[in-house]
mmCIF file of C-alpha atoms in Angstrom:
data_model
loop_
_atom_site.group_PDB
_atom_site.id
_atom_site.type_symbol
_atom_site.label_atom_id
_atom_site.label_comp_id
_atom_site.label_asym_id
_atom_site.label_seq_id
_atom_site.Cartn_x
_atom_site.Cartn_y
_atom_site.Cartn_z
ATOM 1 C CA UNK E 37 -20.077 10.352 14.439
ATOM 2 C CA UNK E 38 -21.768 13.472 15.978
ATOM 3 C CA UNK E 39 -23.315 10.705 18.774
ATOM 4 C CA UNK E 40 -19.710 10.092 19.720
ATOM 5 C CA UNK E 41 -18.461 14.147 19.903
ATOM 6 C CA UNK E 42 -21.932 14.854 22.205
ATOM 7 C CA UNK E 43 -20.419 12.143 24.436
ATOM 8 C CA UNK E 44 -17.468 14.491 25.101
ATOM 9 C CA UNK E 45 -17.098 15.501 28.957
ATOM 10 C CA UNK E 46 -14.549 17.313 31.212
ATOM 11 C CA UNK E 47 -12.610 13.823 31.499
ATOM 12 C CA UNK E 48 -12.737 13.475 27.707
ATOM 13 C CA UNK E 49 -15.267 11.270 25.472
ATOM 14 C CA UNK E 50 -16.255 7.744 25.263
ATOM 15 C CA UNK E 51 -17.735 7.930 28.518
ATOM 16 C CA UNK E 52 -21.020 6.468 27.648
ATOM 17 C CA UNK E 53 -23.166 4.691 30.075
ATOM 18 C CA UNK E 54 -22.997 0.698 30.604
ATOM 19 C CA UNK E 55 -25.578 -1.567 29.335
ATOM 20 C CA UNK E 56 -27.100 -3.581 26.584
ATOM 21 C CA UNK E 57 -29.873 -5.352 24.995
ATOM 22 C CA UNK E 58 -30.106 -8.268 26.971
ATOM 23 C CA UNK E 59 -27.273 -9.872 25.155
ATOM 24 C CA UNK E 60 -24.005 -10.471 26.801
ATOM 25 C CA UNK E 61 -21.621 -7.474 26.388
ATOM 26 C CA UNK E 62 -18.201 -8.378 25.253
ATOM 27 C CA UNK E 63 -16.507 -4.646 24.454
ATOM 28 C CA UNK E 64 -16.845 -2.375 27.079
ATOM 29 C CA UNK E 65 -17.794 1.566 26.646
ATOM 30 C CA UNK E 66 -14.254 2.982 27.640
ATOM 31 C CA UNK E 67 -10.972 3.233 26.944
ATOM 32 C CA UNK E 68 -10.477 1.301 30.282
ATOM 33 C CA UNK E 69 -12.768 -0.972 29.914
ATOM 34 C CA UNK E 70 -12.141 -1.989 26.343
ATOM 35 C CA UNK E 71 -11.831 -5.916 25.016
ATOM 36 C CA UNK E 72 -8.208 -6.468 25.135
ATOM 37 C CA UNK E 73 -7.416 -8.541 21.645
ATOM 38 C CA UNK E 74 -3.551 -7.984 22.018
ATOM 39 C CA UNK E 75 -0.776 -8.347 19.774
ATOM 40 C CA UNK E 76 -3.198 -8.610 16.392
ATOM 41 C CA UNK E 77 -2.197 -11.137 13.812
ATOM 42 C CA UNK E 78 -3.844 -12.615 11.323
ATOM 43 C CA UNK E 79 -7.135 -12.504 11.268
ATOM 44 C CA UNK E 80 -9.843 -12.335 14.365
ATOM 45 C CA UNK E 81 -13.384 -12.109 14.471
ATOM 46 C CA UNK E 82 -15.854 -10.868 17.527
ATOM 47 C CA UNK E 83 -19.459 -10.894 17.765
ATOM 48 C CA UNK E 84 -21.607 -8.553 19.889
ATOM 49 C CA UNK E 85 -24.219 -5.558 19.735
ATOM 50 C CA UNK E 86 -24.661 -1.762 20.471
ATOM 51 C CA UNK E 87 -27.985 -0.391 20.843
ATOM 52 C CA UNK E 88 -29.399 3.125 22.454
ATOM 53 C CA UNK E 89 -28.543 2.086 25.905
ATOM 54 C CA UNK E 90 -24.997 0.335 24.938
ATOM 55 C CA UNK E 91 -24.099 2.875 21.752
ATOM 56 C CA UNK E 92 -19.976 2.313 22.091
ATOM 57 C CA UNK E 93 -17.940 -0.926 22.031
ATOM 58 C CA UNK E 94 -14.513 -0.217 22.155
ATOM 59 C CA UNK E 95 -11.345 -2.729 21.173
ATOM 60 C CA UNK E 96 -7.504 -2.740 22.281
ATOM 61 C CA UNK E 97 -5.150 -3.894 20.015
ATOM 62 C CA UNK E 98 -1.433 -3.897 19.336
ATOM 63 C CA UNK E 99 0.549 -4.307 16.142
ATOM 64 C CA UNK E 100 4.246 -4.840 17.094
ATOM 65 C CA UNK E 101 5.558 -4.693 13.125
ATOM 66 C CA UNK E 102 4.002 -2.701 10.492
ATOM 67 C CA UNK E 103 1.082 -4.102 8.718
ATOM 68 C CA UNK E 104 -1.888 -3.946 6.216
ATOM 69 C CA UNK E 105 -5.073 -4.003 8.501
ATOM 70 C CA UNK E 106 -8.696 -4.053 7.709
ATOM 71 C CA UNK E 107 -11.721 -3.984 9.576
ATOM 72 C CA UNK E 108 -14.963 -5.162 8.438
ATOM 73 C CA UNK E 109 -18.341 -4.834 10.179
ATOM 74 C CA UNK E 110 -21.466 -7.110 8.969
ATOM 75 C CA UNK E 111 -24.333 -8.607 9.488
ATOM 76 C CA UNK E 112 -26.175 -5.551 10.706
ATOM 77 C CA UNK E 113 -29.344 -5.016 10.629
ATOM 78 C CA UNK E 114 -29.687 -1.263 11.646
ATOM 79 C CA UNK E 115 -27.242 1.704 11.099
ATOM 80 C CA UNK E 116 -23.574 1.354 13.293
ATOM 81 C CA UNK E 117 -20.239 2.394 12.097
ATOM 82 C CA UNK E 118 -16.704 1.732 12.685
ATOM 83 C CA UNK E 119 -13.694 4.056 13.696
ATOM 84 C CA UNK E 120 -10.066 3.444 14.627
ATOM 85 C CA UNK E 121 -8.203 5.628 16.776
ATOM 86 C CA UNK E 122 -4.749 5.693 17.987
ATOM 87 C CA UNK E 123 -3.726 7.253 21.304
ATOM 88 C CA UNK E 124 -1.108 9.515 20.282
ATOM 89 C CA UNK E 125 -0.213 11.956 23.372
ATOM 90 C CA UNK E 126 -0.703 8.473 25.501
ATOM 91 C CA UNK E 127 -3.085 10.696 27.779
ATOM 92 C CA UNK E 128 -6.333 8.057 27.883
ATOM 93 C CA UNK E 129 -8.299 10.351 26.116
ATOM 94 C CA UNK E 130 -9.530 9.992 22.434
ATOM 95 C CA UNK E 131 -10.040 13.144 20.429
ATOM 96 C CA UNK E 132 -10.663 13.890 16.645
ATOM 97 C CA UNK E 133 -7.491 14.605 16.042
ATOM 98 C CA UNK E 134 -6.388 11.144 16.430
ATOM 99 C CA UNK E 135 -8.623 9.289 14.156
ATOM 100 C CA UNK E 136 -7.037 7.023 12.066
ATOM 101 C CA UNK E 137 -9.633 5.218 9.978
ATOM 102 C CA UNK E 138 -13.507 5.604 9.742
ATOM 103 C CA UNK E 139 -16.135 3.951 7.827
ATOM 104 C CA UNK E 140 -19.818 5.526 8.386
ATOM 105 C CA UNK E 141 -22.098 4.590 5.239
ATOM 106 C CA UNK E 142 -25.674 4.667 5.624
ATOM 107 C CA UNK E 143 -28.523 2.306 6.553
ATOM 108 C CA UNK E 144 -27.301 -1.488 7.517
ATOM 109 C CA UNK E 145 -24.334 -1.901 4.547
ATOM 110 C CA UNK E 146 -21.146 -3.199 5.792
ATOM 111 C CA UNK E 147 -18.391 -0.682 7.057
ATOM 112 C CA UNK E 148 -15.010 -1.740 5.624
ATOM 113 C CA UNK E 149 -12.162 0.235 5.740
ATOM 114 C CA UNK E 150 -8.230 -0.442 4.832
ATOM 115 C CA UNK E 151 -4.971 1.366 6.032
ATOM 116 C CA UNK E 152 -1.107 0.561 6.336
ATOM 117 C CA UNK E 153 -0.467 0.893 9.934
ATOM 118 C CA UNK E 154 2.644 1.438 12.220
ATOM 119 C CA UNK E 155 3.563 -0.380 15.000
ATOM 120 C CA UNK E 156 1.709 1.019 18.304
ATOM 121 C CA UNK E 157 -1.441 0.575 20.084
ATOM 122 C CA UNK E 158 -4.938 1.102 18.661
ATOM 123 C CA UNK E 159 -8.397 1.608 19.578
ATOM 124 C CA UNK E 160 -11.194 -0.165 17.270
ATOM 125 C CA UNK E 161 -14.546 1.756 18.205
ATOM 126 C CA UNK E 162 -18.185 0.203 16.758
ATOM 127 C CA UNK E 163 -20.423 3.177 16.846
ATOM 128 C CA UNK E 164 -24.466 2.830 17.365
ATOM 129 C CA UNK E 165 -26.211 5.089 14.959
ATOM 130 C CA UNK E 166 -29.784 4.080 14.309
ATOM 131 C CA UNK E 167 -31.670 1.540 16.509
ATOM 132 C CA UNK E 168 -29.890 -1.914 17.911
ATOM 133 C CA UNK E 169 -28.065 -3.999 16.196
ATOM 134 C CA UNK E 170 -25.366 -7.301 16.285
ATOM 135 C CA UNK E 171 -22.575 -7.534 14.173
ATOM 136 C CA UNK E 172 -19.985 -9.390 12.950
ATOM 137 C CA UNK E 173 -16.315 -7.688 13.543
ATOM 138 C CA UNK E 174 -13.699 -8.986 11.409
ATOM 139 C CA UNK E 175 -10.306 -7.484 12.186
ATOM 140 C CA UNK E 176 -6.992 -8.496 9.983
ATOM 141 C CA UNK E 177 -3.196 -7.552 10.188
ATOM 142 C CA UNK E 178 -0.843 -9.012 7.286
ATOM 143 C CA UNK E 179 2.586 -8.097 8.129
ATOM 144 C CA UNK E 180 4.385 -5.176 5.593
ATOM 145 C CA UNK E 181 8.251 -5.997 5.145
ATOM 146 C CA UNK E 182 10.131 -2.914 6.129
ATOM 147 C CA UNK E 183 11.167 -2.011 2.930
ATOM 148 C CA UNK E 184 7.691 -1.299 1.735
ATOM 149 C CA UNK E 185 6.135 0.935 4.677
ATOM 150 C CA UNK E 186 9.315 2.448 6.635
ATOM 151 C CA UNK E 187 11.319 5.656 5.038
ATOM 152 C CA UNK E 188 14.453 3.873 3.822
ATOM 153 C CA UNK E 189 14.094 5.073 0.296
ATOM 154 C CA UNK E 190 16.941 7.261 -0.600
ATOM 155 C CA UNK E 191 18.565 7.361 -4.602
ATOM 156 C CA UNK E 192 18.795 10.388 -4.025
ATOM 157 C CA UNK E 193 17.532 11.339 -1.532
ATOM 158 C CA UNK E 194 13.358 10.135 -1.425
ATOM 159 C CA UNK E 195 11.661 10.901 1.344
ATOM 160 C CA UNK E 196 13.628 13.916 1.936
ATOM 161 C CA UNK E 197 15.022 16.621 -0.120
ATOM 162 C CA UNK E 198 15.635 15.505 -3.826
ATOM 163 C CA UNK E 199 19.128 16.286 -5.181
ATOM 164 C CA UNK E 200 18.207 15.685 -9.073
ATOM 165 C CA UNK E 201 21.715 16.392 -10.313
ATOM 166 C CA UNK E 202 22.815 13.563 -8.515
ATOM 167 C CA UNK E 203 19.898 10.909 -8.955
ATOM 168 C CA UNK E 204 19.271 11.833 -12.535
ATOM 169 C CA UNK E 205 23.020 11.335 -13.145
ATOM 170 C CA UNK E 206 23.075 7.604 -11.403
ATOM 171 C CA UNK E 207 20.167 7.112 -13.614
ATOM 172 C CA UNK E 208 21.750 8.058 -16.579
ATOM 173 C CA UNK E 209 24.932 6.192 -15.645
ATOM 174 C CA UNK E 210 26.991 9.083 -15.344
ATOM 175 C CA UNK E 211 30.085 8.944 -13.204
ATOM 176 C CA UNK E 212 28.813 11.299 -10.744
ATOM 177 C CA UNK E 213 26.259 14.044 -9.950
ATOM 178 C CA UNK E 214 26.017 16.735 -12.844
ATOM 179 C CA UNK E 215 27.482 19.789 -12.404
ATOM 180 C CA UNK E 216 25.063 22.827 -11.854
ATOM 181 C CA UNK E 217 25.497 25.693 -14.447
ATOM 182 C CA UNK E 218 27.315 29.076 -13.195
ATOM 183 C CA UNK E 219 24.653 31.344 -13.760
ATOM 184 C CA UNK E 220 20.529 30.471 -12.801
ATOM 185 C CA UNK E 221 19.358 33.731 -12.646
ATOM 186 C CA UNK E 222 16.086 34.298 -10.852
ATOM 187 C CA UNK E 223 14.999 30.940 -11.408
ATOM 188 C CA UNK E 224 11.981 29.204 -8.908
ATOM 189 C CA UNK E 225 14.389 28.793 -5.654
ATOM 190 C CA UNK E 226 12.706 25.696 -5.154
ATOM 191 C CA UNK E 227 14.015 24.369 -8.667
ATOM 192 C CA UNK E 228 17.510 25.515 -7.492
ATOM 193 C CA UNK E 229 17.697 23.720 -4.169
ATOM 194 C CA UNK E 230 16.517 20.432 -5.971
ATOM 195 C CA UNK E 231 19.376 21.363 -8.529
ATOM 196 C CA UNK E 232 17.280 20.786 -11.484
ATOM 197 C CA UNK E 233 19.213 23.202 -13.691
ATOM 198 C CA UNK E 234 22.048 20.689 -13.886
ATOM 199 C CA UNK E 235 19.813 18.275 -15.021
ATOM 200 C CA UNK E 236 18.425 20.328 -17.481
ATOM 201 C CA UNK E 237 21.128 21.721 -18.780
ATOM 202 C CA UNK E 238 22.301 17.818 -19.848
ATOM 203 C CA UNK E 239 18.847 17.687 -21.975
ATOM 204 C CA UNK E 240 16.884 16.258 -19.410
ATOM 205 C CA UNK E 241 13.466 18.559 -18.836
ATOM 206 C CA UNK E 242 10.548 15.517 -19.817
ATOM 207 C CA UNK E 243 9.927 16.212 -23.067
ATOM 208 C CA UNK E 244 8.186 13.046 -24.560
ATOM 209 C CA UNK E 245 6.491 12.618 -21.290
ATOM 210 C CA UNK E 246 2.913 12.878 -20.650
ATOM 211 C CA UNK E 247 2.216 12.966 -16.788
ATOM 212 C CA UNK E 248 -1.563 12.945 -15.725
ATOM 213 C CA UNK E 249 -2.503 14.957 -12.463
ATOM 214 C CA UNK E 250 -5.366 13.315 -11.217
ATOM 215 C CA UNK E 251 -6.666 16.056 -8.951
ATOM 216 C CA UNK E 252 -8.986 18.646 -8.485
ATOM 217 C CA UNK E 253 -8.991 20.147 -12.051
ATOM 218 C CA UNK E 254 -6.535 22.236 -13.955
ATOM 219 C CA UNK E 255 -6.952 25.635 -15.535
ATOM 220 C CA UNK E 256 -6.765 24.858 -19.185
ATOM 221 C CA UNK E 257 -5.859 28.856 -19.982
ATOM 222 C CA UNK E 258 -3.394 29.215 -17.152
ATOM 223 C CA UNK E 259 -0.611 31.418 -19.201
ATOM 224 C CA UNK E 260 2.544 29.080 -17.946
ATOM 225 C CA UNK E 261 0.537 26.099 -18.869
ATOM 226 C CA UNK E 262 -0.578 26.887 -22.272
ATOM 227 C CA UNK E 263 0.996 24.932 -24.719
ATOM 228 C CA UNK E 264 2.375 22.541 -21.673
ATOM 229 C CA UNK E 265 -0.981 20.249 -22.293
ATOM 230 C CA UNK E 266 -1.756 16.934 -23.401
ATOM 231 C CA UNK E 267 -3.719 16.664 -26.724
ATOM 232 C CA UNK E 268 -5.622 13.456 -27.821
ATOM 233 C CA UNK E 269 -4.289 13.292 -30.939
ATOM 234 C CA UNK E 270 -7.229 10.465 -31.741
ATOM 235 C CA UNK E 271 -10.005 13.163 -31.073
ATOM 236 C CA UNK E 272 -11.882 16.174 -32.212
ATOM 237 C CA UNK E 273 -13.958 18.514 -30.430
ATOM 238 C CA UNK E 274 -17.044 17.949 -32.652
ATOM 239 C CA UNK E 275 -19.535 16.339 -30.010
ATOM 240 C CA UNK E 276 -18.513 12.475 -31.023
ATOM 241 C CA UNK E 277 -15.978 10.071 -29.925
ATOM 242 C CA UNK E 278 -13.806 10.153 -32.378
ATOM 243 C CA UNK E 279 -10.692 7.918 -31.154
ATOM 244 C CA UNK E 280 -13.650 5.492 -29.510
ATOM 245 C CA UNK E 281 -12.127 5.254 -25.959
ATOM 246 C CA UNK E 282 -15.491 5.638 -24.484
ATOM 247 C CA UNK E 283 -15.252 9.692 -23.850
ATOM 248 C CA UNK E 284 -16.571 12.169 -25.820
ATOM 249 C CA UNK E 285 -14.639 15.034 -26.533
ATOM 250 C CA UNK E 286 -11.870 14.385 -24.261
ATOM 251 C CA UNK E 287 -9.227 16.832 -25.633
ATOM 252 C CA UNK E 288 -6.838 17.393 -22.906
ATOM 253 C CA UNK E 289 -8.592 14.762 -20.610
ATOM 254 C CA UNK E 290 -11.568 14.214 -18.688
ATOM 255 C CA UNK E 291 -13.900 15.358 -15.597
ATOM 256 C CA UNK E 292 -14.969 12.153 -13.508
ATOM 257 C CA UNK E 293 -16.571 14.429 -10.628
ATOM 258 C CA UNK E 294 -18.726 15.939 -13.120
ATOM 259 C CA UNK E 295 -18.798 13.065 -15.527
ATOM 260 C CA UNK E 296 -18.074 15.749 -18.513
ATOM 261 C CA UNK E 297 -15.346 16.278 -20.726
ATOM 262 C CA UNK E 298 -14.152 19.993 -19.391
ATOM 263 C CA UNK E 299 -11.175 18.508 -16.520
ATOM 264 C CA UNK E 300 -11.039 22.172 -15.332
ATOM 265 C CA UNK E 301 -11.966 23.508 -11.665
ATOM 266 C CA UNK E 302 -15.247 24.752 -11.122
ATOM 267 C CA UNK E 303 -14.340 27.392 -8.951
ATOM 268 C CA UNK E 304 -11.355 29.412 -9.910
ATOM 269 C CA UNK E 305 -10.251 30.079 -6.454
ATOM 270 C CA UNK E 306 -9.677 26.161 -6.008
ATOM 271 C CA UNK E 307 -6.163 25.747 -7.638
ATOM 272 C CA UNK E 308 -4.867 22.603 -6.103
ATOM 273 C CA UNK E 309 -4.599 20.889 -9.212
ATOM 274 C CA UNK E 310 -3.788 23.675 -11.159
ATOM 275 C CA UNK E 311 -0.776 23.995 -8.799
ATOM 276 C CA UNK E 312 0.436 20.673 -8.923
ATOM 277 C CA UNK E 313 0.591 20.999 -12.796
ATOM 278 C CA UNK E 314 2.665 24.064 -12.304
ATOM 279 C CA UNK E 315 5.253 22.261 -10.261
ATOM 280 C CA UNK E 316 5.456 19.494 -12.647
ATOM 281 C CA UNK E 317 5.651 21.310 -15.911
ATOM 282 C CA UNK E 318 5.042 25.151 -15.848
ATOM 283 C CA UNK E 319 6.764 26.474 -18.950
ATOM 284 C CA UNK E 320 10.164 27.867 -19.330
ATOM 285 C CA UNK E 321 10.289 31.861 -19.371
ATOM 286 C CA UNK E 322 7.125 32.072 -18.463
ATOM 287 C CA UNK E 323 5.232 34.216 -15.224
ATOM 288 C CA UNK E 324 7.151 35.927 -12.809
ATOM 289 C CA UNK E 325 6.334 35.682 -8.858
ATOM 290 C CA UNK E 326 7.758 37.408 -5.768
ATOM 291 C CA UNK E 327 8.899 35.734 -2.718
ATOM 292 C CA UNK E 328 8.018 37.318 0.851
ATOM 293 C CA UNK E 329 11.242 39.230 0.564
ATOM 294 C CA UNK E 330 9.881 41.663 -2.583
ATOM 295 C CA UNK E 331 12.444 39.398 -4.455
ATOM 296 C CA UNK E 332 10.976 38.547 -7.819
ATOM 297 C CA UNK E 333 11.955 35.248 -9.696
ATOM 298 C CA UNK E 334 10.597 33.057 -12.569
ATOM 299 C CA UNK E 335 8.449 30.052 -12.109
ATOM 300 C CA UNK E 336 9.412 26.951 -14.117
ATOM 301 C CA UNK E 337 8.316 23.533 -13.845
ATOM 302 C CA UNK E 338 10.694 20.610 -12.937
ATOM 303 C CA UNK E 339 9.953 18.649 -15.689
ATOM 304 C CA UNK E 340 9.050 21.834 -18.216
ATOM 305 C CA UNK E 341 9.256 19.653 -21.438
ATOM 306 C CA UNK E 342 6.307 17.141 -20.239
ATOM 307 C CA UNK E 343 3.118 17.406 -20.988
ATOM 308 C CA UNK E 344 -0.077 17.062 -18.533
ATOM 309 C CA UNK E 345 -2.841 15.245 -19.007
ATOM 310 C CA UNK E 346 -5.864 16.844 -17.133
ATOM 311 C CA UNK E 347 -8.007 14.431 -15.118
ATOM 312 C CA UNK E 348 -10.605 15.586 -12.733
ATOM 313 C CA UNK E 349 -11.621 13.494 -9.526
ATOM 314 C CA UNK E 350 -12.116 15.568 -7.109
ATOM 315 C CA UNK E 351 -14.637 18.363 -6.629
ATOM 316 C CA UNK E 352 -13.813 22.258 -5.457
ATOM 317 C CA UNK E 353 -13.925 21.356 -2.131
ATOM 318 C CA UNK E 354 -11.087 18.605 -2.961
ATOM 319 C CA UNK E 355 -13.617 15.830 -2.177
ATOM 320 C CA UNK E 356 -14.723 12.859 -4.132
ATOM 321 C CA UNK E 357 -15.483 9.324 -4.596
ATOM 322 C CA UNK E 358 -13.128 6.161 -5.095
ATOM 323 C CA UNK E 359 -15.027 5.219 -7.801
ATOM 324 C CA UNK E 360 -13.924 8.347 -9.570
ATOM 325 C CA UNK E 361 -10.327 8.037 -8.576
ATOM 326 C CA UNK E 362 -10.404 4.600 -10.029
ATOM 327 C CA UNK E 363 -12.136 5.633 -13.328
ATOM 328 C CA UNK E 364 -9.281 8.250 -13.274
ATOM 329 C CA UNK E 365 -6.442 5.894 -13.031
ATOM 330 C CA UNK E 366 -7.595 3.980 -15.519
ATOM 331 C CA UNK E 367 -8.202 6.705 -17.981
ATOM 332 C CA UNK E 368 -4.709 8.146 -17.525
ATOM 333 C CA UNK E 369 -3.323 4.875 -18.447
ATOM 334 C CA UNK E 370 -5.439 3.765 -21.393
ATOM 335 C CA UNK E 371 -4.767 6.780 -22.907
ATOM 336 C CA UNK E 372 -0.981 6.547 -22.752
ATOM 337 C CA UNK E 373 0.489 8.470 -19.623
ATOM 338 C CA UNK E 374 3.695 7.918 -18.504
ATOM 339 C CA UNK E 375 3.070 8.748 -14.893
ATOM 340 C CA UNK E 376 0.430 9.016 -12.750
ATOM 341 C CA UNK E 377 0.414 12.003 -10.121
ATOM 342 C CA UNK E 378 -1.772 11.585 -7.182
ATOM 343 C CA UNK E 379 -1.307 14.619 -5.089
ATOM 344 C CA UNK E 380 -3.922 13.397 -2.515
ATOM 345 C CA UNK E 381 -4.920 11.347 0.574
ATOM 346 C CA UNK E 382 -6.851 9.812 2.321
ATOM 347 C CA UNK E 383 -7.842 6.930 5.643
ATOM 348 C CA UNK E 384 -7.411 4.209 3.493
ATOM 349 C CA UNK E 385 -8.659 2.983 0.091
ATOM 350 C CA UNK E 386 -11.609 0.852 -1.659
ATOM 351 C CA UNK E 387 -11.420 -2.594 -4.003
ATOM 352 C CA UNK E 388 -11.975 -0.222 -7.022
ATOM 353 C CA UNK E 389 -9.007 1.408 -6.048
ATOM 354 C CA UNK E 390 -6.728 -1.002 -5.508
ATOM 355 C CA UNK E 391 -7.871 -2.747 -8.585
ATOM 356 C CA UNK E 392 -7.193 0.528 -10.874
ATOM 357 C CA UNK E 393 -3.600 1.069 -9.123
ATOM 358 C CA UNK E 394 -2.916 -2.664 -9.992
ATOM 359 C CA UNK E 395 -4.464 -2.359 -13.352
ATOM 360 C CA UNK E 396 -1.791 0.539 -14.079
ATOM 361 C CA UNK E 397 1.036 -1.603 -12.551
ATOM 362 C CA UNK E 398 0.223 -4.512 -15.087
ATOM 363 C CA UNK E 399 0.406 -1.656 -18.264
ATOM 364 C CA UNK E 400 3.743 -0.361 -17.100
ATOM 365 C CA UNK E 401 2.215 2.868 -15.220
ATOM 366 C CA UNK E 402 4.529 5.066 -12.869
ATOM 367 C CA UNK E 403 2.961 7.076 -9.901
ATOM 368 C CA UNK E 404 3.745 9.849 -8.197
ATOM 369 C CA UNK E 405 2.810 10.704 -4.507
ATOM 370 C CA UNK E 406 2.237 14.119 -3.011
ATOM 371 C CA UNK E 407 5.163 15.512 -1.207
ATOM 372 C CA UNK E 408 4.544 17.028 2.383
ATOM 373 C CA UNK E 409 0.791 16.070 1.883
ATOM 374 C CA UNK E 410 -1.144 13.032 3.535
ATOM 375 C CA UNK E 411 1.322 10.346 1.824
ATOM 376 C CA UNK E 412 4.014 10.404 4.459
ATOM 377 C CA UNK E 413 5.614 8.405 7.122
ATOM 378 C CA UNK E 414 3.426 8.215 10.175
ATOM 379 C CA UNK E 415 1.153 6.116 12.459
ATOM 380 C CA UNK E 416 -1.331 5.689 9.494
ATOM 381 C CA UNK E 417 -0.804 5.235 5.468
ATOM 382 C CA UNK E 418 -3.450 4.693 3.360
ATOM 383 C CA UNK E 419 -2.560 4.207 -0.456
ATOM 384 C CA UNK E 420 -0.643 3.836 -2.534
ATOM 385 C CA UNK E 421 2.580 3.575 -0.139
ATOM 386 C CA UNK E 422 1.528 0.172 1.119
ATOM 387 C CA UNK E 423 1.410 -0.878 -2.397
ATOM 388 C CA UNK E 424 4.253 -0.132 -3.487
ATOM 389 C CA UNK E 425 6.653 -2.364 -5.125
ATOM 390 C CA UNK E 426 10.041 -0.822 -5.371
ATOM 391 C CA UNK E 427 11.459 2.757 -4.129
ATOM 392 C CA UNK E 428 11.515 4.737 -6.589
ATOM 393 C CA UNK E 429 8.140 6.499 -5.379
ATOM 394 C CA UNK E 430 7.622 8.060 -1.974
ATOM 395 C CA UNK E 431 7.020 11.315 0.010
ATOM 396 C CA UNK E 432 9.617 13.090 -2.416
ATOM 397 C CA UNK E 433 6.812 13.251 -5.107
ATOM 398 C CA UNK E 434 8.999 10.907 -7.050
ATOM 399 C CA UNK E 435 8.216 8.476 -9.544
ATOM 400 C CA UNK E 436 7.516 4.431 -9.503
ATOM 401 C CA UNK E 437 5.891 1.880 -10.037
ATOM 402 C CA UNK E 438 2.655 0.746 -7.941
#
């Protein structure tokens, strides 16, 4: 991708010189000369070439309804990469912030990505990276039902601020929202805003529920999480696979980023997974914190009765592979997690990830998305939202079936 940024100039980038390797050049090198696909529906295939003198091929297409979009670049003889952009500000110039999806594997391997896309105009860029190569480009758009893509979920009120008192009361068959207790003291203001104390007062605290936090790892010694961690009932820390699940000494979970039995984060300053675990199940009457006004309050997890299964799939930089993520999801399902929390995101998903999510669905697993992170209504969506089968999961961080 560095070659594309080097083509930037005062008028914007993607201004490489026209030319080729003697083949007919189907797609142009600039937005103005992009090959016009028009409205993309179904599957379309294109053949062209990129080279040192013709390093960029640009295709323009439009989606007139939300769609599951896939792009594949095949039959390469040298290294070429694939990028998808959306000119969000409509200024006719693309920049890094408008990058929607990418596939930039090394060598002549096929390039592929899949995304859920909203209605709009998009630019697909094939970039020469090394040498010259012809290629086959296949683009596919499969319409998504509105209820699978658009932010319409409410009960009560998903894709926004959850009202736990009303939502749980509805699920429990109560005639109306649970009342808030008269005194909430110095409780976490976030829990108060969600009206979680009203739910706790009715006895709903997450008891008996195992939540797998598939993330960067968890500080297993954090004072607010000690006693809140899932413990594998069939495993003993003796260097053997006591329960026969294929993992040795996985007492509280497993680390698929390092492939060992210690799902803690390597760097103490990297606390994302620990933070997520605390939001879910930090113990009641635990540590206190101080807000920006200097007011002390109690930090309590929204489901403080739940147990946390630690599944590490990302490194200290928050990076990881689709393979590790898929392994983590399967581990959580196979070891009894009731809910799988994925507070992470990306530009698309791999076949391994898709199959893991479908496996979780087939086993009755639940999944939660990261509110306020990369899983949100917008011009692009990777998984899991395009794979959701109902409206019980979404930007609120609620859970449902994939």
